[in-house]
C-alpha cells in the first residue's frame, strides 16, 4: 500500500516538472529582452523545439536542465531507485540532443547551450556574465558553444 502511495506522489511530482518556461529559461529571456534582443519561443518548425530562436541570425539557444540532459556537473546525480530506467531515459536524452544539434547544423543554424548550473548552484556565474556570453555568441560566427562546461555524463558512470 505504501509503495502505491509513493508512486502516486512521485507520478504527480514528475508530472509537475515543466519542459518550457523554466526558471533558468525565464531569467535568460528577461535579460536578453531587456538588452533589446528579440526572439521567438519554442519553434516547432525546428528540430528539438529550441527555447529561444533568433531567425535573423539563424541562431538558437537551448536552456538545458542538468539532470534531464545528463550534464556532468555538481547538479547531476544518478538516481538510486530505478537505475536502469533512468540510465536509459537520460542516455536517450543525450543521444537525442546530439541528433538535434546535428540536424540544426545541417540546415545552417548555430546552437548555444546554456546549462542550468551556469545560472544556479555553487558553480553559477553572475547573470550579467551569462547574458554577455550569449550576446557575444549571437554576434560571433561560431557554430556551437556552451555556457557551463560542455560535457555530459556517460551511461556507465556510477555517481
Tab-separated table of N, CA and C in Angstrom:
chain	number	residue	atom	x	y	z
A	1	UNK	N	0.821	-1.194	0.000
A	1	UNK	CA	0.000	0.000	0.000
A	1	UNK	C	0.862	1.254	0.000
A	2	UNK	N	1.881	1.291	0.853
A	2	UNK	CA	2.756	2.457	0.921
A	2	UNK	C	3.480	2.672	-0.400
A	3	UNK	N	3.843	1.561	-1.061
A	3	UNK	CA	4.531	1.690	-2.340
A	3	UNK	C	3.658	2.365	-3.387
A	4	UNK	N	2.369	2.040	-3.398
A	4	UNK	CA	1.446	2.664	-4.348
A	4	UNK	C	1.314	4.155	-4.061
A	5	UNK	N	1.254	4.524	-2.775
A	5	UNK	CA	1.147	5.935	-2.420
A	5	UNK	C	2.401	6.695	-2.827
A	6	UNK	N	3.547	6.084	-2.624
A	6	UNK	CA	4.799	6.729	-3.020
A	6	UNK	C	4.839	6.897	-4.530
A	7	UNK	N	4.444	5.874	-5.274
A	7	UNK	CA	4.498	6.000	-6.729
A	7	UNK	C	3.489	7.035	-7.228
A	8	UNK	N	2.312	7.156	-6.568
A	8	UNK	CA	1.351	8.196	-6.952
A	8	UNK	C	1.924	9.588	-6.684
A	9	UNK	N	2.563	9.743	-5.528
A	9	UNK	CA	3.180	11.033	-5.202
A	9	UNK	C	4.311	11.340	-6.181
A	10	UNK	N	5.100	10.345	-6.487
A	10	UNK	CA	6.195	10.523	-7.436
A	10	UNK	C	5.649	10.890	-8.810
A	11	UNK	N	4.576	10.215	-9.212
A	11	UNK	CA	3.973	10.491	-10.513
A	11	UNK	C	3.497	11.945	-10.589
A	12	UNK	N	2.847	12.428	-9.526
A	12	UNK	CA	2.386	13.814	-9.500
A	12	UNK	C	3.568	14.782	-9.535
A	13	UNK	N	4.618	14.455	-8.784
A	13	UNK	CA	5.802	15.300	-8.748
A	13	UNK	C	6.455	15.390	-10.132
A	14	UNK	N	6.622	14.259	-10.777
A	14	UNK	CA	7.261	14.249	-12.091
A	14	UNK	C	6.381	14.943	-13.135
A	15	UNK	N	5.059	14.815	-13.005
A	15	UNK	CA	4.153	15.471	-13.947
A	15	UNK	C	4.201	16.987	-13.807
A	16	UNK	N	4.582	17.464	-12.625
A	16	UNK	CA	4.626	18.906	-12.378
A	16	UNK	C	5.892	19.562	-12.924
A	17	UNK	N	6.874	18.787	-13.321
A	17	UNK	CA	8.126	19.343	-13.837
A	17	UNK	C	7.895	19.844	-15.258
A	18	UNK	N	8.218	21.090	-15.485
A	18	UNK	CA	7.956	21.722	-16.772
A	18	UNK	C	9.108	21.515	-17.752
A	19	UNK	N	8.770	21.506	-19.010
A	19	UNK	CA	9.783	21.431	-20.050
A	19	UNK	C	10.060	22.783	-20.668
A	20	UNK	N	9.116	23.704	-20.503
A	20	UNK	CA	9.284	25.047	-21.033
A	20	UNK	C	9.017	26.045	-19.914
A	21	UNK	N	9.473	27.262	-20.118
A	21	UNK	CA	9.266	28.334	-19.143
A	21	UNK	C	9.832	27.998	-17.765
A	22	UNK	N	10.988	27.354	-17.758
A	22	UNK	CA	11.654	27.042	-16.503
A	22	UNK	C	12.283	28.313	-15.929
A	23	UNK	N	12.652	28.291	-14.663
A	23	UNK	CA	13.250	29.483	-14.050
A	23	UNK	C	14.523	29.926	-14.773
A	24	UNK	N	15.469	29.010	-15.078
A	24	UNK	CA	16.664	29.464	-15.809
A	24	UNK	C	16.316	30.063	-17.175
A	25	UNK	N	15.342	29.467	-17.853
A	25	UNK	CA	14.943	29.993	-19.160
A	25	UNK	C	14.339	31.390	-19.021
A	26	UNK	N	13.498	31.596	-18.031
A	26	UNK	CA	12.871	32.901	-17.832
A	26	UNK	C	13.893	33.972	-17.480
A	27	UNK	N	14.890	33.617	-16.676
A	27	UNK	CA	15.950	34.573	-16.330
A	27	UNK	C	16.669	35.012	-17.600
A	28	UNK	N	17.013	34.043	-18.434
A	28	UNK	CA	17.718	34.349	-19.678
A	28	UNK	C	16.841	35.182	-20.618
A	29	UNK	N	15.593	34.794	-20.763
A	29	UNK	CA	14.688	35.530	-21.649
A	29	UNK	C	14.529	36.981	-21.217
A	30	UNK	N	14.286	37.179	-19.925
A	30	UNK	CA	14.099	38.546	-19.424
A	30	UNK	C	15.346	39.396	-19.642
A	31	UNK	N	16.500	38.812	-19.366
A	31	UNK	CA	17.750	39.560	-19.523
A	31	UNK	C	18.033	39.923	-20.963
A	32	UNK	N	17.866	38.962	-21.870
A	32	UNK	CA	18.132	39.230	-23.286
A	32	UNK	C	17.119	40.229	-23.853
A	33	UNK	N	15.873	40.122	-23.431
A	33	UNK	CA	14.856	41.067	-23.897
A	33	UNK	C	15.171	42.478	-23.404
A	34	UNK	N	15.613	42.584	-22.137
A	34	UNK	CA	15.974	43.899	-21.583
A	34	UNK	C	17.153	44.508	-22.320
A	35	UNK	N	17.993	43.672	-22.933
A	35	UNK	CA	19.136	44.160	-23.700
A	35	UNK	C	18.738	44.519	-25.140
A	36	UNK	N	17.459	44.392	-25.450
A	36	UNK	CA	16.976	44.775	-26.771
A	36	UNK	C	16.962	43.653	-27.787
A	37	UNK	N	17.265	42.439	-27.382
A	37	UNK	CA	17.265	41.318	-28.312
A	37	UNK	C	15.865	40.723	-28.399
A	38	UNK	N	15.438	40.419	-29.618
A	38	UNK	CA	14.115	39.845	-29.832
A	38	UNK	C	14.277	38.439	-30.397
A	39	UNK	N	13.367	37.571	-30.029
A	39	UNK	CA	13.484	36.158	-30.364
A	39	UNK	C	12.098	35.542	-30.422
A	40	UNK	N	12.049	34.350	-30.952
A	40	UNK	CA	10.827	33.547	-30.942
A	40	UNK	C	11.029	32.442	-29.908
A	41	UNK	N	9.924	31.931	-29.388
A	41	UNK	CA	9.999	30.892	-28.360
A	41	UNK	C	9.571	29.532	-28.898
A	42	UNK	N	10.311	28.501	-28.551
A	42	UNK	CA	9.934	27.106	-28.747
A	42	UNK	C	9.384	26.809	-30.144
A	43	UNK	N	10.134	27.161	-31.151
A	43	UNK	CA	9.698	27.000	-32.536
A	43	UNK	C	9.535	25.523	-32.882
A	44	UNK	N	8.314	25.147	-33.200
A	44	UNK	CA	8.036	23.752	-33.558
A	44	UNK	C	8.544	23.404	-34.952
A	45	UNK	N	8.879	24.413	-35.734
A	45	UNK	CA	9.339	24.155	-37.098
A	45	UNK	C	10.816	23.748	-37.143
A	46	UNK	N	11.522	23.868	-36.023
A	46	UNK	CA	12.939	23.498	-35.967
A	46	UNK	C	13.121	22.228	-35.149
A	47	UNK	N	14.123	21.425	-35.494
A	47	UNK	CA	14.388	20.217	-34.719
A	47	UNK	C	14.650	20.550	-33.243
A	48	UNK	N	14.053	19.799	-32.347
A	48	UNK	CA	14.306	19.960	-30.921
A	48	UNK	C	13.519	21.061	-30.251
A	49	UNK	N	12.720	21.810	-30.995
A	49	UNK	CA	11.925	22.913	-30.429
A	49	UNK	C	12.774	23.796	-29.522
A	50	UNK	N	13.756	24.511	-30.083
A	50	UNK	CA	14.677	25.322	-29.274
A	50	UNK	C	13.942	26.319	-28.380
A	51	UNK	N	14.546	26.604	-27.221
A	51	UNK	CA	13.935	27.525	-26.260
A	51	UNK	C	13.862	28.944	-26.804
A	52	UNK	N	14.942	29.422	-27.395
A	52	UNK	CA	14.982	30.770	-27.974
A	52	UNK	C	15.485	30.655	-29.410
A	53	UNK	N	14.786	31.315	-30.326
A	53	UNK	CA	15.161	31.261	-31.736
A	53	UNK	C	15.350	32.693	-32.228
A	54	UNK	N	16.499	32.944	-32.816
A	54	UNK	CA	16.827	34.242	-33.407
A	54	UNK	C	16.889	34.040	-34.923
A	55	UNK	N	15.734	34.132	-35.615
A	55	UNK	CA	15.690	33.780	-37.037
A	55	UNK	C	16.635	34.596	-37.913
A	56	UNK	N	16.744	35.902	-37.663
A	56	UNK	CA	17.614	36.740	-38.490
A	56	UNK	C	19.082	36.378	-38.362
A	57	UNK	N	19.447	35.787	-37.247
A	57	UNK	CA	20.838	35.387	-37.011
A	57	UNK	C	21.045	33.887	-37.245
A	58	UNK	N	19.953	33.184	-37.576
A	58	UNK	CA	19.970	31.710	-37.743
A	58	UNK	C	20.666	31.055	-36.555
A	59	UNK	N	20.226	31.474	-35.378
A	59	UNK	CA	20.825	31.001	-34.131
A	59	UNK	C	19.723	30.567	-33.171
A	60	UNK	N	20.000	29.489	-32.438
A	60	UNK	CA	19.071	29.026	-31.413
A	60	UNK	C	19.821	28.879	-30.087
A	61	UNK	N	19.068	29.013	-29.013
A	61	UNK	CA	19.619	28.794	-27.677
A	61	UNK	C	18.762	27.752	-26.977
A	62	UNK	N	19.427	26.738	-26.448
A	62	UNK	CA	18.773	25.739	-25.604
A	62	UNK	C	19.176	26.024	-24.165
A	63	UNK	N	18.207	26.087	-23.262
A	63	UNK	CA	18.483	26.223	-21.830
A	63	UNK	C	18.229	24.840	-21.243
A	64	UNK	N	19.308	24.126	-20.923
A	64	UNK	CA	19.216	22.730	-20.525
A	64	UNK	C	19.261	22.535	-19.017
A	65	UNK	N	18.345	21.722	-18.521
A	65	UNK	CA	18.397	21.290	-17.132
A	65	UNK	C	19.488	20.245	-16.988
A	66	UNK	N	20.328	20.386	-15.994
A	66	UNK	CA	21.483	19.495	-15.847
A	66	UNK	C	21.071	18.039	-15.607
A	67	UNK	N	20.022	17.820	-14.839
A	67	UNK	CA	19.595	16.441	-14.589
A	67	UNK	C	19.042	15.811	-15.861
A	68	UNK	N	18.098	16.454	-16.495
A	68	UNK	CA	17.393	15.857	-17.629
A	68	UNK	C	18.284	15.646	-18.842
A	69	UNK	N	19.334	16.442	-18.980
A	69	UNK	CA	20.207	16.325	-20.149
A	69	UNK	C	21.550	15.698	-19.797
A	70	UNK	N	21.674	15.171	-18.580
A	70	UNK	CA	22.862	14.421	-18.200
A	70	UNK	C	24.140	15.228	-18.195
A	71	UNK	N	24.084	16.425	-17.638
A	71	UNK	CA	25.266	17.282	-17.608
A	71	UNK	C	26.223	16.815	-16.504
A	72	UNK	N	27.486	16.724	-16.826
A	72	UNK	CA	28.492	16.253	-15.862
A	72	UNK	C	28.905	17.409	-14.945
A	73	UNK	N	28.002	17.792	-14.042
A	73	UNK	CA	28.283	18.890	-13.116
A	73	UNK	C	27.781	18.502	-11.722
A	74	UNK	N	27.933	19.414	-10.791
A	74	UNK	CA	27.542	19.119	-9.416
A	74	UNK	C	26.028	18.990	-9.229
A	75	UNK	N	25.228	19.475	-10.161
A	75	UNK	CA	23.774	19.363	-10.035
A	75	UNK	C	23.235	18.006	-10.494
A	76	UNK	N	24.061	17.221	-11.170
A	76	UNK	CA	23.613	15.918	-11.665
A	76	UNK	C	24.053	14.807	-10.727
A	77	UNK	N	23.114	13.941	-10.415
A	77	UNK	CA	23.418	12.738	-9.630
A	77	UNK	C	22.500	11.631	-10.134
A	78	UNK	N	23.077	10.463	-10.397
A	78	UNK	CA	22.253	9.343	-10.846
A	78	UNK	C	21.280	8.957	-9.743
A	79	UNK	N	19.997	8.793	-10.063
A	79	UNK	CA	19.035	8.346	-9.051
A	79	UNK	C	19.369	6.943	-8.558
A	80	UNK	N	19.119	6.689	-7.306
A	80	UNK	CA	19.418	5.372	-6.718
A	80	UNK	C	18.306	4.367	-7.023
A	81	UNK	N	17.067	4.846	-7.175
A	81	UNK	CA	15.967	3.943	-7.476
A	81	UNK	C	15.748	3.896	-8.984
A	82	UNK	N	15.304	2.750	-9.466
A	82	UNK	CA	15.018	2.544	-10.888
A	82	UNK	C	16.199	2.967	-11.760
A	83	UNK	N	17.378	2.530	-11.354
A	83	UNK	CA	18.619	2.950	-12.014
A	83	UNK	C	18.607	2.634	-13.515
A	84	UNK	N	18.133	1.456	-13.890
A	84	UNK	CA	18.122	1.101	-15.318
A	84	UNK	C	17.215	2.027	-16.117
A	85	UNK	N	16.041	2.330	-15.563
A	85	UNK	CA	15.121	3.249	-16.233
A	85	UNK	C	15.790	4.597	-16.471
A	86	UNK	N	16.418	5.152	-15.413
A	86	UNK	CA	16.997	6.485	-15.525
A	86	UNK	C	18.204	6.513	-16.450
A	87	UNK	N	19.007	5.461	-16.451
A	87	UNK	CA	20.147	5.426	-17.365
A	87	UNK	C	19.667	5.397	-18.817
A	88	UNK	N	18.594	4.645	-19.063
A	88	UNK	CA	18.022	4.589	-20.409
A	88	UNK	C	17.413	5.939	-20.787
A	89	UNK	N	16.654	6.525	-19.876
A	89	UNK	CA	15.973	7.802	-20.128
A	89	UNK	C	16.973	8.922	-20.395
A	90	UNK	N	17.924	9.100	-19.496
A	90	UNK	CA	18.887	10.201	-19.634
A	90	UNK	C	19.838	9.945	-20.799
A	91	UNK	N	20.235	8.686	-20.979
A	91	UNK	CA	21.073	8.347	-22.134
A	91	UNK	C	20.362	8.648	-23.445
A	92	UNK	N	19.064	8.354	-23.501
A	92	UNK	CA	18.268	8.671	-24.692
A	92	UNK	C	18.182	10.165	-24.924
A	93	UNK	N	18.050	10.927	-23.843
A	93	UNK	CA	18.006	12.393	-23.973
A	93	UNK	C	19.315	12.932	-24.544
A	94	UNK	N	20.435	12.391	-24.069
A	94	UNK	CA	21.744	12.838	-24.551
A	94	UNK	C	21.894	12.542	-26.045
A	95	UNK	N	21.505	11.333	-26.451
A	95	UNK	CA	21.593	10.952	-27.869
A	95	UNK	C	20.674	11.837	-28.713
A	96	UNK	N	19.453	12.078	-28.239
A	96	UNK	CA	18.518	12.929	-28.967
A	96	UNK	C	19.070	14.344	-29.103
A	97	UNK	N	19.670	14.872	-28.022
A	97	UNK	CA	20.263	16.213	-28.083
A	97	UNK	C	21.340	16.280	-29.160
A	98	UNK	N	22.172	15.260	-29.257
A	98	UNK	CA	23.228	15.238	-30.269
A	98	UNK	C	22.646	15.219	-31.677
A	99	UNK	N	21.583	14.440	-31.870
A	99	UNK	CA	20.939	14.372	-33.186
A	99	UNK	C	20.292	15.702	-33.553
A	100	UNK	N	19.658	16.347	-32.584
A	100	UNK	CA	19.013	17.636	-32.827
A	100	UNK	C	20.046	18.676	-33.237
A	101	UNK	N	21.168	18.718	-32.540
A	101	UNK	CA	22.204	19.687	-32.868
A	101	UNK	C	22.788	19.427	-34.259
A	102	UNK	N	22.964	18.168	-34.594
A	102	UNK	CA	23.463	17.827	-35.929
A	102	UNK	C	22.454	18.225	-37.002
A	103	UNK	N	21.171	18.009	-36.738
A	103	UNK	CA	20.131	18.382	-37.712
A	103	UNK	C	20.084	19.898	-37.887
A	104	UNK	N	20.205	20.634	-36.799
A	104	UNK	CA	20.213	22.100	-36.898
A	104	UNK	C	21.435	22.589	-37.679
A	105	UNK	N	22.591	22.010	-37.395
A	105	UNK	CA	23.815	22.405	-38.097
A	105	UNK	C	23.705	22.087	-39.592
A	106	UNK	N	23.059	20.962	-39.905
A	106	UNK	CA	22.927	20.555	-41.309
A	106	UNK	C	22.102	21.541	-42.127
A	107	UNK	N	21.194	22.269	-41.479
A	107	UNK	CA	20.388	23.251	-42.199
A	107	UNK	C	20.848	24.680	-41.923
A	108	UNK	N	22.063	24.814	-41.369
A	108	UNK	CA	22.690	26.123	-41.255
A	108	UNK	C	22.379	26.932	-40.003
A	109	UNK	N	21.923	26.300	-38.949
A	109	UNK	CA	21.633	27.015	-37.701
A	109	UNK	C	22.798	26.877	-36.733
A	110	UNK	N	23.062	27.950	-35.993
A	110	UNK	CA	24.091	27.935	-34.951
A	110	UNK	C	23.405	27.631	-33.620
A	111	UNK	N	24.109	26.923	-32.721
A	111	UNK	CA	23.487	26.442	-31.482
A	111	UNK	C	24.319	26.841	-30.267
A	112	UNK	N	23.636	27.450	-29.293
A	112	UNK	CA	24.241	27.767	-27.997
A	112	UNK	C	23.483	26.993	-26.927
A	113	UNK	N	24.227	26.267	-26.104
A	113	UNK	CA	23.640	25.578	-24.950
A	113	UNK	C	23.964	26.373	-23.701
A	114	UNK	N	22.942	26.705	-22.931
A	114	UNK	CA	23.137	27.341	-21.629
A	114	UNK	C	22.698	26.305	-20.602
A	115	UNK	N	23.626	25.870	-19.776
A	115	UNK	CA	23.333	24.844	-18.774
A	115	UNK	C	22.801	25.488	-17.500
A	116	UNK	N	21.892	24.793	-16.876
A	116	UNK	CA	21.259	25.245	-15.632
A	116	UNK	C	22.291	25.626	-14.577
A	117	UNK	N	23.393	24.885	-14.487
A	117	UNK	CA	24.407	25.146	-13.454
A	117	UNK	C	25.128	26.477	-13.674
A	118	UNK	N	25.023	27.042	-14.874
A	118	UNK	CA	25.615	28.364	-15.113
A	118	UNK	C	24.796	29.453	-14.430
A	119	UNK	N	23.534	29.141	-14.103
A	119	UNK	CA	22.637	30.125	-13.510
A	119	UNK	C	22.234	29.812	-12.070
A	120	UNK	N	22.554	28.594	-11.596
A	120	UNK	CA	22.233	28.267	-10.212
A	120	UNK	C	23.211	27.235	-9.678
A	121	UNK	N	23.252	27.103	-8.373
A	121	UNK	CA	24.171	26.152	-7.763
A	121	UNK	C	25.503	26.783	-7.433
A	122	UNK	N	26.401	25.978	-6.922
A	122	UNK	CA	27.681	26.527	-6.448
A	122	UNK	C	28.614	26.971	-7.570
A	123	UNK	N	28.387	26.507	-8.798
A	123	UNK	CA	29.232	26.907	-9.930
A	123	UNK	C	28.598	28.016	-10.762
A	124	UNK	N	27.525	28.615	-10.250
A	124	UNK	CA	26.805	29.625	-11.042
A	124	UNK	C	27.693	30.831	-11.326
A	125	UNK	N	27.370	31.453	-12.427
A	125	UNK	CA	28.053	32.668	-12.846
A	125	UNK	C	27.081	33.828	-12.637
A	126	UNK	N	27.571	35.025	-12.490
A	126	UNK	CA	26.651	36.163	-12.418
A	126	UNK	C	25.776	36.203	-13.675
A	127	UNK	N	24.500	36.516	-13.500
A	127	UNK	CA	23.559	36.533	-14.621
A	127	UNK	C	24.055	37.461	-15.724
A	128	UNK	N	24.602	38.605	-15.356
A	128	UNK	CA	25.105	39.539	-16.374
A	128	UNK	C	26.220	38.914	-17.207
A	129	UNK	N	27.070	38.096	-16.578
A	129	UNK	CA	28.141	37.427	-17.328
A	129	UNK	C	27.559	36.422	-18.323
A	130	UNK	N	26.557	35.670	-17.884
A	130	UNK	CA	25.919	34.700	-18.776
A	130	UNK	C	25.256	35.427	-19.950
A	131	UNK	N	24.579	36.512	-19.650
A	131	UNK	CA	23.933	37.292	-20.712
A	131	UNK	C	24.961	37.846	-21.694
A	132	UNK	N	26.083	38.344	-21.194
A	132	UNK	CA	27.133	38.867	-22.078
A	132	UNK	C	27.721	37.759	-22.945
A	133	UNK	N	27.856	36.551	-22.390
A	133	UNK	CA	28.345	35.422	-23.184
A	133	UNK	C	27.348	35.069	-24.289
A	134	UNK	N	26.057	35.160	-23.986
A	134	UNK	CA	25.027	34.909	-25.001
A	134	UNK	C	25.122	35.937	-26.119
A	135	UNK	N	25.240	37.203	-25.751
A	135	UNK	CA	25.344	38.275	-26.744
A	135	UNK	C	26.607	38.083	-27.594
A	136	UNK	N	27.716	37.743	-26.940
A	136	UNK	CA	28.968	37.523	-27.676
A	136	UNK	C	28.802	36.391	-28.690
A	137	UNK	N	28.106	35.324	-28.294
A	137	UNK	CA	27.862	34.220	-29.223
A	137	UNK	C	26.978	34.680	-30.374
A	138	UNK	N	25.916	35.415	-30.061
A	138	UNK	CA	24.998	35.895	-31.096
A	138	UNK	C	25.705	36.773	-32.113
A	139	UNK	N	26.678	37.534	-31.662
A	139	UNK	CA	27.388	38.457	-32.561
A	139	UNK	C	28.584	37.807	-33.261
A	140	UNK	N	28.891	36.577	-32.897
A	140	UNK	CA	30.052	35.896	-33.487
A	140	UNK	C	29.634	35.047	-34.690
A	141	UNK	N	30.620	34.358	-35.263
A	141	UNK	CA	30.360	33.416	-36.351
A	141	UNK	C	30.570	31.978	-35.895
A	142	UNK	N	30.733	31.772	-34.599
A	142	UNK	CA	30.971	30.439	-34.050
A	142	UNK	C	29.723	29.580	-34.264
A	143	UNK	N	29.912	28.315	-34.657
A	143	UNK	CA	28.779	27.438	-34.967
A	143	UNK	C	28.100	26.889	-33.720
A	144	UNK	N	28.877	26.495	-32.721
A	144	UNK	CA	28.298	25.947	-31.492
A	144	UNK	C	29.109	26.425	-30.299
A	145	UNK	N	28.423	26.542	-29.177
A	145	UNK	CA	29.101	26.907	-27.937
A	145	UNK	C	28.251	26.438	-26.768
A	146	UNK	N	28.874	26.484	-25.595
A	146	UNK	CA	28.194	26.057	-24.381
A	146	UNK	C	28.582	26.984	-23.246
A	147	UNK	N	27.603	27.399	-22.467
A	147	UNK	CA	27.879	28.173	-21.264
A	147	UNK	C	27.697	27.219	-20.103
A	148	UNK	N	28.764	26.962	-19.394
A	148	UNK	CA	28.861	25.837	-18.486
A	148	UNK	C	29.644	24.795	-19.271
A	149	UNK	N	30.422	23.976	-18.615
A	149	UNK	CA	31.255	23.057	-19.401
A	149	UNK	C	30.385	22.125	-20.242
A	150	UNK	N	30.850	21.749	-21.439
A	150	UNK	CA	30.010	21.051	-22.404
A	150	UNK	C	29.911	19.537	-22.215
A	151	UNK	N	30.467	18.990	-21.173
A	151	UNK	CA	30.495	17.536	-21.028
A	151	UNK	C	29.203	16.986	-20.439
A	152	UNK	N	28.786	15.838	-20.973
A	152	UNK	CA	27.653	15.111	-20.407
A	152	UNK	C	28.179	13.829	-19.786
A	153	UNK	N	27.345	13.232	-18.946
A	153	UNK	CA	27.747	12.003	-18.271
A	153	UNK	C	27.778	10.857	-19.275
A	154	UNK	N	28.467	9.803	-18.892
A	154	UNK	CA	28.408	8.569	-19.681
A	154	UNK	C	27.493	7.610	-18.944
A	155	UNK	N	26.873	6.743	-19.668
A	155	UNK	CA	25.891	5.841	-19.075
A	155	UNK	C	26.524	4.896	-18.063
A	156	UNK	N	27.808	4.638	-18.181
A	156	UNK	CA	28.479	3.741	-17.239
A	156	UNK	C	28.923	4.438	-15.950
A	157	UNK	N	28.703	5.776	-15.854
A	157	UNK	CA	29.062	6.489	-14.620
A	157	UNK	C	28.281	5.916	-13.443
A	158	UNK	N	28.932	5.824	-12.296
A	158	UNK	CA	28.259	5.264	-11.120
A	158	UNK	C	27.646	6.332	-10.251
A	159	UNK	N	28.204	7.550	-10.229
A	159	UNK	CA	27.594	8.573	-9.366
A	159	UNK	C	27.945	9.957	-9.798
